[in-house]
Coordinates of C-alpha atoms in Angstrom, one line a residue:
X40 CA 102.5 134.0 100.4
X41 CA 99.2 133.2 98.9
X42 CA 96.1 133.7 100.8
X43 CA 93.9 130.8 102.2
X44 CA 92.4 128.7 99.4
X45 CA 88.9 129.2 100.9
X46 CA 89.1 132.9 100.7
X47 CA 87.9 134.2 97.4
X48 CA 90.7 136.0 95.6
X49 CA 90.2 138.9 93.3
X50 CA 88.5 138.2 90.1
X51 CA 88.4 140.1 86.8
X52 CA 86.1 143.1 86.7
X53 CA 83.8 141.6 84.1
X54 CA 82.9 138.8 86.4
X55 CA 81.1 138.6 89.8
X56 CA 80.6 135.9 92.4
X57 CA 77.4 135.6 94.3
X58 CA 74.8 133.1 95.4
X59 CA 77.3 130.3 94.7
X60 CA 77.8 131.1 91.0
X61 CA 80.3 133.0 88.8
X62 CA 78.5 135.5 86.5
X63 CA 79.8 137.1 83.3
X64 CA 78.8 140.8 83.2
X65 CA 77.5 141.7 79.8
X66 CA 75.6 144.6 78.2
X67 CA 72.5 142.6 78.6
X68 CA 73.1 141.9 82.3
X69 CA 74.8 139.1 84.3
X70 CA 75.0 135.7 82.8
X71 CA 75.7 132.7 85.0
X72 CA 78.5 130.5 83.6
X73 CA 79.4 128.0 86.4
X74 CA 79.2 127.3 90.0
X75 CA 81.8 129.1 92.2
X76 CA 85.3 128.1 91.3
X77 CA 88.6 129.9 91.2
X78 CA 92.4 129.4 91.1
X79 CA 93.5 129.8 94.7
X80 CA 97.2 129.1 94.3
X81 CA 99.5 129.4 91.3
X82 CA 102.8 127.5 91.4
X83 CA 105.6 127.8 88.8
X84 CA 108.7 125.7 88.5
X85 CA 111.6 128.1 88.5
X86 CA 113.6 126.0 86.0
X87 CA 111.1 124.7 83.5
X88 CA 108.5 127.5 84.0
X89 CA 105.8 124.9 84.0
X90 CA 102.8 125.9 86.1
X91 CA 100.2 124.1 88.2
X92 CA 97.2 125.5 90.0
X93 CA 95.2 124.8 93.1
X94 CA 91.6 124.9 91.8
X95 CA 89.0 125.5 94.4
X96 CA 85.3 124.8 93.6
X97 CA 81.9 124.4 95.2
X98 CA 80.8 120.9 95.8
X99 CA 77.0 120.9 95.9
X100 CA 76.7 117.4 97.3
X101 CA 78.8 118.1 100.4
X102 CA 77.9 121.8 100.5
X103 CA 81.6 122.5 100.9
X104 CA 84.5 123.9 99.0
X105 CA 86.9 121.3 97.5
X106 CA 90.4 121.8 96.0
X107 CA 92.4 119.8 93.5
X108 CA 95.9 120.4 92.0
X109 CA 95.7 120.7 88.2
X110 CA 98.6 121.0 85.7
X111 CA 98.5 124.2 83.7
X112 CA 98.2 122.2 80.5
X113 CA 94.6 121.5 81.4
X114 CA 93.7 125.2 80.7
X115 CA 93.2 124.6 77.0
X116 CA 90.1 124.1 74.8
X117 CA 91.1 120.5 74.1
X118 CA 91.8 119.4 77.6
X119 CA 89.7 121.4 80.1
X120 CA 86.9 118.9 80.0
X121 CA 89.1 116.4 81.9
X122 CA 88.3 118.4 85.0
X123 CA 84.8 117.0 84.9
X124 CA 86.2 113.6 85.7
X125 CA 87.7 115.0 88.9
X126 CA 84.4 116.3 90.2
X127 CA 84.6 119.9 88.9
X128 CA 81.2 121.2 87.8
X129 CA 82.0 121.5 84.1
X130 CA 80.3 120.2 80.9
X131 CA 80.7 120.7 77.2
X132 CA 78.1 123.6 77.1
X133 CA 80.0 126.0 79.4
X134 CA 83.6 124.8 79.0
X135 CA 84.7 127.7 76.7
X136 CA 83.3 130.3 79.1
X137 CA 84.8 128.6 82.1
X138 CA 88.1 128.4 80.3
X139 CA 88.1 132.1 79.5
X140 CA 87.2 133.0 83.1
X141 CA 89.9 130.8 84.7
X142 CA 92.6 132.1 82.3
X143 CA 91.8 135.7 83.2
X144 CA 91.2 135.0 86.9
X145 CA 94.5 133.2 87.5
X146 CA 96.4 136.4 86.6
X147 CA 95.1 137.9 89.8
X148 CA 96.8 135.2 91.9
X149 CA 100.4 135.8 93.0
X150 CA 102.9 133.3 91.6
X151 CA 104.8 131.1 94.0
X152 CA 108.1 129.9 92.5
X153 CA 109.2 126.4 93.4
X154 CA 112.9 125.7 93.2
X155 CA 113.7 122.1 92.6
X156 CA 117.4 123.0 92.5
X157 CA 119.5 123.0 95.7
X158 CA 122.8 124.5 96.6
X159 CA 124.5 127.3 94.7
X160 CA 122.2 129.2 92.4
X161 CA 123.3 128.6 88.8
X162 CA 122.3 130.8 85.9
X163 CA 123.1 130.6 82.2
X164 CA 126.6 131.8 82.9
X165 CA 127.3 129.2 85.5
X166 CA 127.8 129.8 89.2
X167 CA 126.6 133.2 90.5
X168 CA 129.4 135.6 89.7
X169 CA 131.2 137.4 92.5
X170 CA 130.7 141.1 92.8
X171 CA 133.2 143.8 92.2
X172 CA 134.8 143.3 95.6
X173 CA 135.4 139.7 94.7
X174 CA 133.4 137.9 97.5
X175 CA 132.1 134.5 96.7
X176 CA 128.4 135.3 96.8
X177 CA 127.3 138.2 99.0
X178 CA 123.6 137.6 98.3
X179 CA 122.3 135.1 100.9
X180 CA 119.8 133.7 98.5
X181 CA 122.6 132.5 96.1
X182 CA 122.6 129.3 98.1
X183 CA 119.2 127.6 97.8
X184 CA 118.3 125.2 100.5
X185 CA 115.3 125.1 102.8
X186 CA 115.0 128.8 103.4
X187 CA 112.5 131.2 101.8
X188 CA 113.7 132.7 98.6
X189 CA 112.6 136.3 98.2
X190 CA 110.9 137.6 95.1
X191 CA 113.2 138.3 92.1
X192 CA 113.8 142.0 91.5
X193 CA 112.0 141.9 88.1
X194 CA 108.7 141.0 89.6
X195 CA 107.2 142.0 93.0
X196 CA 104.2 139.6 92.5
X197 CA 106.4 136.5 92.9
X198 CA 107.5 134.6 96.0
X199 CA 109.3 131.3 96.1
X200 CA 110.8 128.5 98.1
X201 CA 112.4 125.1 97.6
X202 CA 109.8 122.5 96.8
X203 CA 111.4 119.9 99.1
X204 CA 110.6 117.1 96.7
X205 CA 114.1 115.8 96.3
X206 CA 115.6 116.3 99.7
X207 CA 114.4 117.3 103.2
X208 CA 116.8 120.2 104.0
X209 CA 114.7 121.8 106.7
X210 CA 116.9 121.9 109.9
X211 CA 115.6 119.8 112.7
X212 CA 116.2 119.7 116.4
X213 CA 119.0 121.9 117.7
X214 CA 122.3 123.1 116.4
X215 CA 123.6 123.0 120.0
X216 CA 122.6 119.4 120.5
X217 CA 124.4 118.4 117.2
X218 CA 127.5 120.3 118.3
X219 CA 127.4 118.6 121.7
X220 CA 127.2 115.2 119.9
X221 CA 130.2 116.3 117.8
X222 CA 132.3 117.3 120.9
X223 CA 131.5 114.0 122.7
X224 CA 131.6 111.4 120.0
X225 CA 133.5 112.9 117.0
X226 CA 136.1 115.4 117.9
X227 CA 139.6 114.0 118.0
X228 CA 138.6 110.8 116.1
X229 CA 140.1 111.5 112.7
X230 CA 138.0 109.0 110.7
X231 CA 134.7 110.6 111.9
X232 CA 136.1 114.1 111.5
X233 CA 136.8 113.1 108.0
X234 CA 133.1 112.2 107.6
X235 CA 132.0 115.7 108.7
X236 CA 134.6 117.3 106.4
X237 CA 133.4 115.1 103.6
X238 CA 129.8 116.3 104.0
X239 CA 130.8 120.0 103.9
X240 CA 133.1 119.6 100.8
X241 CA 129.8 119.6 98.8
X242 CA 129.5 123.4 99.3
X243 CA 133.0 124.0 98.1
X244 CA 133.1 121.7 95.0
X245 CA 131.0 124.0 92.7
X246 CA 133.2 127.0 93.7
X247 CA 136.6 125.2 93.4
X248 CA 135.5 124.0 90.0
X249 CA 136.2 127.6 88.8
X250 CA 139.9 126.9 89.6
X251 CA 140.0 123.3 88.7
X252 CA 137.7 122.2 85.8
X253 CA 138.5 118.5 86.6
X254 CA 136.8 119.0 90.0
X255 CA 133.2 118.9 88.9
X256 CA 132.0 116.3 91.5
X257 CA 133.7 114.4 94.3
X258 CA 132.7 110.7 94.4
X259 CA 133.9 108.9 97.5
X260 CA 133.2 105.2 98.1
X261 CA 133.5 103.8 101.6
X262 CA 134.0 100.0 101.7
X263 CA 134.3 97.7 104.7
X264 CA 132.5 95.1 106.8
X265 CA 129.1 95.7 108.2
X266 CA 130.5 96.3 111.7
X267 CA 132.9 99.0 110.5
X268 CA 130.5 101.9 111.1
X269 CA 130.5 103.0 107.4
X270 CA 126.8 103.6 107.3
X271 CA 126.9 105.7 110.5
X272 CA 129.8 107.6 108.9
X273 CA 127.8 108.3 105.8
X274 CA 124.8 109.4 107.8
X275 CA 127.0 111.7 109.9
X276 CA 128.4 113.2 106.7
X277 CA 125.1 114.2 105.2
X278 CA 123.6 115.3 108.6
X279 CA 125.4 118.6 108.2
X280 CA 123.0 119.4 105.4
X281 CA 119.7 117.7 106.0
X282 CA 117.8 114.6 107.0
X283 CA 120.2 111.7 107.1
X284 CA 117.7 108.9 107.7
X285 CA 114.4 109.0 105.8
X286 CA 113.6 108.1 102.2
X287 CA 113.0 111.8 101.5
X288 CA 116.3 112.7 103.1
X289 CA 119.9 112.5 101.8
X290 CA 120.4 108.8 102.4
X291 CA 119.5 107.0 99.1
X292 CA 120.3 103.4 98.1
X293 CA 121.9 101.8 95.1
X294 CA 118.6 100.0 94.5
X295 CA 117.6 102.4 91.7
X296 CA 118.0 103.0 88.0
X297 CA 120.6 105.2 86.4
X298 CA 118.0 107.5 85.0
X299 CA 116.3 107.9 88.4
X300 CA 119.7 108.6 89.9
X301 CA 120.4 111.5 87.5
X302 CA 116.9 112.9 87.9
X303 CA 117.4 113.0 91.6
X304 CA 120.8 114.7 91.2
X305 CA 119.7 117.3 88.6
X306 CA 120.2 120.8 89.9
X307 CA 122.2 119.8 93.0
X308 CA 125.0 122.2 93.4
X309 CA 126.3 121.8 96.9
X310 CA 124.3 119.3 98.9
X311 CA 125.9 115.9 99.8
X312 CA 124.1 112.7 98.9
X313 CA 124.7 109.1 100.0
X314 CA 124.1 105.9 98.0
X315 CA 124.1 103.1 100.5
X316 CA 125.1 99.4 99.9
X317 CA 126.7 98.9 96.5
X318 CA 125.7 95.3 96.4
X319 CA 122.1 96.4 95.6
X320 CA 123.3 97.9 92.2
X321 CA 122.9 94.6 90.3
X322 CA 121.4 95.9 87.1
X323 CA 123.7 98.8 86.5
X324 CA 126.7 99.3 84.2
X325 CA 128.8 100.8 86.9
X326 CA 131.7 101.9 84.7
X327 CA 129.6 104.3 82.5
X328 CA 127.6 105.4 85.6
X329 CA 130.8 106.4 87.5
X330 CA 132.0 108.5 84.5
X331 CA 128.6 110.1 84.4
X332 CA 128.3 110.8 88.2
X333 CA 131.8 112.4 88.3
X334 CA 131.4 114.4 85.1
X335 CA 128.0 115.7 86.4
X336 CA 126.1 115.6 83.2
X337 CA 123.6 113.0 81.9
X338 CA 123.8 111.5 78.4
X339 CA 122.3 113.6 75.7
X340 CA 118.8 112.6 74.9
X341 CA 116.4 113.5 72.1
X342 CA 112.8 114.7 72.4
X343 CA 109.9 113.3 70.4
X344 CA 110.6 116.2 68.0
X345 CA 114.1 115.0 67.4
X346 CA 115.6 117.9 69.2
X347 CA 118.1 117.6 72.1
X348 CA 116.6 117.7 75.6
X349 CA 118.3 120.1 78.1
X350 CA 120.8 117.8 79.9
X351 CA 120.6 117.3 83.7
X352 CA 123.6 118.7 85.6
X353 CA 125.0 118.6 89.1
X354 CA 128.1 119.5 91.0
X355 CA 128.5 118.2 94.6
X356 CA 129.9 115.5 96.8
X357 CA 128.5 111.9 96.3
X358 CA 129.1 109.3 98.9
X359 CA 128.8 105.6 98.2
X360 CA 129.0 102.7 100.7
X361 CA 129.3 98.9 100.4
X362 CA 131.1 95.9 101.7
X363 CA 132.8 95.4 98.4
X364 CA 135.2 97.9 96.6
X365 CA 133.6 100.0 93.9
X366 CA 136.9 99.9 91.9
X367 CA 136.6 96.1 91.6
X368 CA 133.3 96.5 89.7
X369 CA 134.8 98.9 87.2
X370 CA 136.8 98.8 84.0
X371 CA 140.5 99.0 84.8
X372 CA 141.0 102.4 83.2
X373 CA 143.4 104.9 84.8
X374 CA 140.9 107.7 84.3
X375 CA 138.3 105.9 86.4
X376 CA 140.6 105.3 89.3
X377 CA 141.7 108.9 89.4
X378 CA 138.0 110.0 89.3
X379 CA 137.1 107.8 92.3
X380 CA 138.2 108.4 95.9
X381 CA 137.9 105.0 97.7
X382 CA 138.5 104.6 101.4
X383 CA 138.9 100.9 102.3
X384 CA 138.7 98.9 105.6
X385 CA 138.6 101.7 108.1
X386 CA 136.9 101.2 111.5
X387 CA 135.0 104.4 111.9
X388 CA 133.1 103.8 115.1
X389 CA 134.6 102.3 118.3
X390 CA 131.7 100.1 119.2
X391 CA 128.0 99.3 118.5
X392 CA 127.1 101.7 121.4
X393 CA 129.3 104.5 119.9
X394 CA 127.6 104.1 116.5
X395 CA 124.1 104.0 118.0
X396 CA 124.7 107.2 120.1
X397 CA 125.7 109.1 116.9
X398 CA 122.8 107.7 114.9
X399 CA 120.3 108.6 117.7
X400 CA 121.5 112.2 117.9
X401 CA 121.7 112.9 114.1
X402 CA 118.3 111.3 113.4
X403 CA 116.7 114.2 115.4
X404 CA 119.3 117.0 115.0
X405 CA 120.5 117.8 111.5
X406 CA 120.7 120.4 108.7
X407 CA 122.4 123.1 110.8
X408 CA 126.1 123.0 110.0
X409 CA 126.1 123.5 106.2
X410 CA 124.1 126.7 106.3
X411 CA 126.5 128.2 108.8
X412 CA 129.4 127.1 106.7
X413 CA 127.9 128.6 103.6
X414 CA 127.2 131.9 105.3
X415 CA 130.9 132.1 106.2
X416 CA 132.0 131.2 102.6
X417 CA 129.8 134.0 101.3
X418 CA 132.0 136.5 103.2
X419 CA 135.2 135.2 101.7
X420 CA 136.9 136.4 98.5
X421 CA 137.5 134.1 95.6
X422 CA 141.2 135.0 95.8
X423 CA 141.4 133.8 99.4
X424 CA 139.7 130.5 98.5
X425 CA 142.2 130.1 95.6
X426 CA 145.2 130.7 97.9
X427 CA 144.0 128.2 100.5
X428 CA 143.2 125.6 97.8
X429 CA 146.6 126.1 96.1
X430 CA 148.5 125.7 99.3
X431 CA 146.4 122.6 100.2
X432 CA 147.2 121.0 96.7
X433 CA 150.9 121.5 97.2
X434 CA 150.8 120.1 100.7
X435 CA 148.9 116.9 99.9
X436 CA 150.9 116.3 96.7
X437 CA 154.0 115.8 98.9
X438 CA 152.2 113.0 100.8
X439 CA 151.2 111.1 97.6
X440 CA 153.3 108.4 95.9
X441 CA 155.0 109.5 92.7
X442 CA 152.9 108.9 89.6
X443 CA 151.8 110.6 86.4
X444 CA 148.5 111.2 88.2
X445 CA 150.1 112.7 91.4
X446 CA 149.3 116.3 90.6
X447 CA 145.8 115.6 89.2
X448 CA 144.8 113.6 92.3
X449 CA 146.3 116.1 94.7
X450 CA 144.2 118.8 93.1
X451 CA 141.1 116.7 93.9
X452 CA 142.1 115.7 97.4
X453 CA 143.0 119.3 98.3
X454 CA 139.3 120.0 98.8
X455 CA 139.5 118.2 102.1
X456 CA 142.2 120.4 103.8
X457 CA 140.6 123.4 102.2
X458 CA 137.2 122.6 103.7
X459 CA 138.8 121.8 107.1
X460 CA 140.6 125.1 107.0
X461 CA 137.4 127.1 106.6
X462 CA 135.6 124.9 109.1
X463 CA 138.2 125.7 111.7
X464 CA 137.9 129.4 111.0
X465 CA 134.1 129.6 110.9
X466 CA 132.9 126.8 113.1
X467 CA 135.8 126.3 115.5
X468 CA 135.9 122.6 114.8
X469 CA 139.6 122.3 115.7
X470 CA 140.4 119.7 113.2
X471 CA 144.0 118.6 112.9
X472 CA 144.5 119.1 109.1
X473 CA 147.8 117.2 109.0
X474 CA 146.2 114.1 110.6
X475 CA 143.3 114.4 108.2
X476 CA 145.6 114.4 105.2
X477 CA 147.6 111.5 106.5
X478 CA 144.3 109.5 107.1
X479 CA 143.2 110.0 103.5
X480 CA 146.5 109.1 101.9
X481 CA 147.0 106.0 104.2
X482 CA 143.5 104.6 103.7
X483 CA 142.6 105.4 100.1
X484 CA 142.9 102.9 97.3
X485 CA 146.3 103.5 95.8
X486 CA 145.8 101.5 92.6
X487 CA 145.9 104.7 90.7
X488 CA 149.6 105.0 91.4
X489 CA 150.3 101.7 89.6
X490 CA 150.4 102.1 85.8
X491 CA 147.6 100.4 84.0
X492 CA 150.0 98.2 82.0
X493 CA 151.5 96.9 85.2
X494 CA 148.1 96.2 86.8
X495 CA 146.9 94.5 83.6
X496 CA 150.1 92.3 83.3
X497 CA 149.7 91.0 86.9
X498 CA 146.1 90.0 86.2
X499 CA 146.9 88.4 82.8
X500 CA 149.7 86.4 84.4
X501 CA 147.3 85.2 87.1
X502 CA 144.8 84.3 84.4
X503 CA 147.3 82.4 82.3
X504 CA 148.4 80.4 85.4
X505 CA 144.8 79.5 86.2
X506 CA 144.2 78.1 82.7
X507 CA 147.7 76.9 81.9
X508 CA 146.4 73.6 80.5
X509 CA 144.9 75.6 77.6
X510 CA 148.4 76.5 76.4
X511 CA 150.6 74.2 74.3
X512 CA 154.0 73.5 75.8
X513 CA 156.8 73.7 73.3
X514 CA 158.1 70.4 72.2
X515 CA 155.0 68.5 73.4
X516 CA 151.8 67.6 71.6
X517 CA 148.7 69.7 72.6
X518 CA 146.5 67.3 74.6
X519 CA 143.5 68.9 76.3
X520 CA 139.8 69.2 76.0
X521 CA 140.0 73.0 76.5
X522 CA 140.2 75.6 73.7
X523 CA 143.7 76.4 72.7
X524 CA 144.7 79.8 73.9
X525 CA 148.4 79.9 72.9
X526 CA 151.7 78.4 73.8
X527 CA 154.3 78.6 76.6
X528 CA 158.0 77.8 76.6
X529 CA 161.2 78.7 78.6
X530 CA 163.8 80.8 77.0
X531 CA 166.9 81.9 78.9
X532 CA 165.5 83.9 82.0
X533 CA 162.0 84.3 80.7
X534 CA 158.8 82.4 80.3
X535 CA 157.6 83.1 76.8
X536 CA 153.8 83.2 76.5
X537 CA 152.2 83.4 73.1
X538 CA 148.5 84.3 73.4
X539 CA 146.3 84.2 70.3
X540 CA 145.3 87.7 69.4
X541 CA 141.5 87.3 69.7
X542 CA 142.0 85.4 73.0
X543 CA 144.2 88.2 74.5
X544 CA 141.6 90.8 73.7
X545 CA 138.9 88.6 75.2
X546 CA 141.0 88.1 78.4
X547 CA 141.6 91.8 78.9
X548 CA 137.9 92.5 78.3
X549 CA 136.9 89.9 80.9
X550 CA 139.4 91.4 83.3
X551 CA 137.7 94.8 82.8
X552 CA 140.4 96.6 80.8
X553 CA 139.0 98.7 77.9
X554 CA 142.1 100.8 76.9
X555 CA 144.1 98.0 75.4
X556 CA 146.2 100.3 73.2
X557 CA 147.7 102.0 76.3
X558 CA 148.3 98.6 77.9
X559 CA 150.1 97.2 74.9
X560 CA 152.1 100.5 74.6
X561 CA 153.2 100.2 78.2
X562 CA 154.1 96.5 77.8
X563 CA 156.2 97.2 74.7
X564 CA 158.1 100.1 76.3
X565 CA 158.9 97.9 79.3
X566 CA 160.1 95.1 77.2
X567 CA 157.3 92.7 78.2
X568 CA 155.6 92.7 74.8
X569 CA 157.9 91.4 72.1
X570 CA 157.0 92.4 68.5
X571 CA 158.3 94.1 65.4
X572 CA 159.0 97.8 65.8
X573 CA 155.9 98.9 64.1
X574 CA 153.6 96.2 65.4
X575 CA 152.3 94.8 68.6
X576 CA 151.8 91.2 67.3
X577 CA 153.6 88.7 65.2
X578 CA 152.9 85.3 63.6
X579 CA 154.1 82.0 65.0
X580 CA 153.7 78.4 64.1
X581 CA 151.1 77.1 66.5
X582 CA 149.8 73.5 66.2
X583 CA 150.8 73.4 62.5
X584 CA 149.3 76.8 61.6
X585 CA 150.6 80.3 61.3
X586 CA 148.8 82.3 64.0
X587 CA 148.8 85.9 65.0
X588 CA 149.8 86.2 68.7
X589 CA 150.8 88.6 71.4
X590 CA 154.2 87.4 72.8
X591 CA 154.9 88.2 76.4
X592 CA 158.2 87.8 78.3
X593 CA 157.3 86.9 81.9
X594 CA 159.8 86.8 84.7
X595 CA 161.1 83.3 85.5
X596 CA 160.1 83.8 89.1
X597 CA 156.6 82.7 88.1
X598 CA 158.0 79.2 87.0
X599 CA 156.9 77.5 90.3
X600 CA 153.2 78.3 89.3
X601 CA 153.5 76.6 85.9
X602 CA 153.4 73.0 87.1
X603 CA 154.2 71.1 83.9
X604 CA 156.6 73.7 82.6
X605 CA 158.5 73.5 85.9
X606 CA 158.6 69.7 85.7
X607 CA 160.0 69.8 82.2
X608 CA 162.6 72.3 83.4
X609 CA 163.6 70.1 86.4
X610 CA 164.0 67.2 83.9
X611 CA 166.2 69.3 81.7
X612 CA 168.3 70.4 84.6
X613 CA 168.7 66.8 85.7
X614 CA 169.9 65.8 82.2
X615 CA 172.4 68.6 82.1
X616 CA 173.9 67.4 85.4
X617 CA 173.9 63.8 84.2
X618 CA 171.3 62.5 86.7
X619 CA 168.3 62.1 84.4
X620 CA 167.2 60.2 81.3
X621 CA 166.3 61.4 77.8
X622 CA 164.1 64.5 77.2
X623 CA 162.2 65.7 74.2
X624 CA 161.8 69.2 75.6
X625 CA 162.4 71.8 72.8
X626 CA 163.1 75.5 73.4

């Protein structure tokens, strides 16, 4: 590490420091150039290579040494004068000589690398490659957290550590106390065991991505009432890795911007993060954000020079909480539902006292479990991880309902039994993996198993029922102050609903469905959408005009909800049995 800032470091041979001044040694003798000052610490960002310096200088007024942090960009002819505004004894006469001195002198100060990245060390080829014997990562420094990172082999004059700016990952309290809390309040309670497993999945996600490219990130939303213990559950999940409470810890809120969220996640490859209380995300376009969070890459952005900036990337476990379901705030695309794991309406803690006991313990004792788990993973072969993961995928697939997404979702959920398996081996957690899998399948949002066409049809029918007075009934004049949306009539065993093309597209958009082509394709294949073989629409006579519509055949079981249509049908039935009067109803 760097020496104390008030201890004068080595300076170039052509300079000397005496009597409170720096002198330049020339053939004519020593020439004073400035009061004593020197770079006492040199810090370099490992990713961007940007440097900043701790500049120490003599303050004549206080007769003391002062220090300021300055960006490396100030050491140029055009910018060095800005130091004068910070109290550094510098003026236009000596700025060039001071600049030359500091540029040379800083080279005598060891470089301290600051790693803003956390989790698995990623290089230009991706995750650190396993060695010839196939182990995951035998070098203990391949997982960057709070521990000191030794000097890279190419330079013995460089030390480094995580800068701690994004997350507080320094272990606190006692591993033994955390374990005692687990044994007393967590063990045997599957919902809370799930929380601990969820936190540790973050370390496996970047590795399993090598076997399953679809598993770049795991996004899990926990929804439920405020008394369900969901926030306690989320804090417990991230306590395995770091501080679960403070603003500099792993517990963030949805009260942020999308850009700030991606900046905070950049370089996170194995540390779980929580975003608490979804209702605070009022200004976000959640559909595009969820795609971005799960894909682990920010949108491409251009620099001022019209070149593309290096995109931010992450691969980890992201936990969201809220009283409302996240899926209800998203577009109704199948791809979104498969990307999102949503656990709804689970009571995680048994009482307020139970929740408070967990919170009290993990607020003081945290950050111990993940390092131990990672150290064990670093002794395993990639082949053993693949075998456990493959078996887990097969096992959990058998528990999922049949769907075209069954295999894809099973390969995502398999990270849970895989993580629990290695937890039991390395940490003796004694988790019942069968109960864990059953808990996930029973409590997750299963909308993904319902085809998008079926989900959309149910919602369109509900919408049409709610605005049925905006539809003209066949055989009757259209009398309403509302805008005409289409027409409705009975035909055999169906309710035939004609919806004007533009109105149908607007309805689906309002309901959050973007992939209309898939919906119409599903409807047509199921015989719900009636059209010519090469089209999805046709033209009908609507209020005296030929209009392009989508024609839906809806089951007659919904007739009770169409009040006027039902009354007309009752009248028709009465006429047919000879108990009613005249009717002008036209099919």
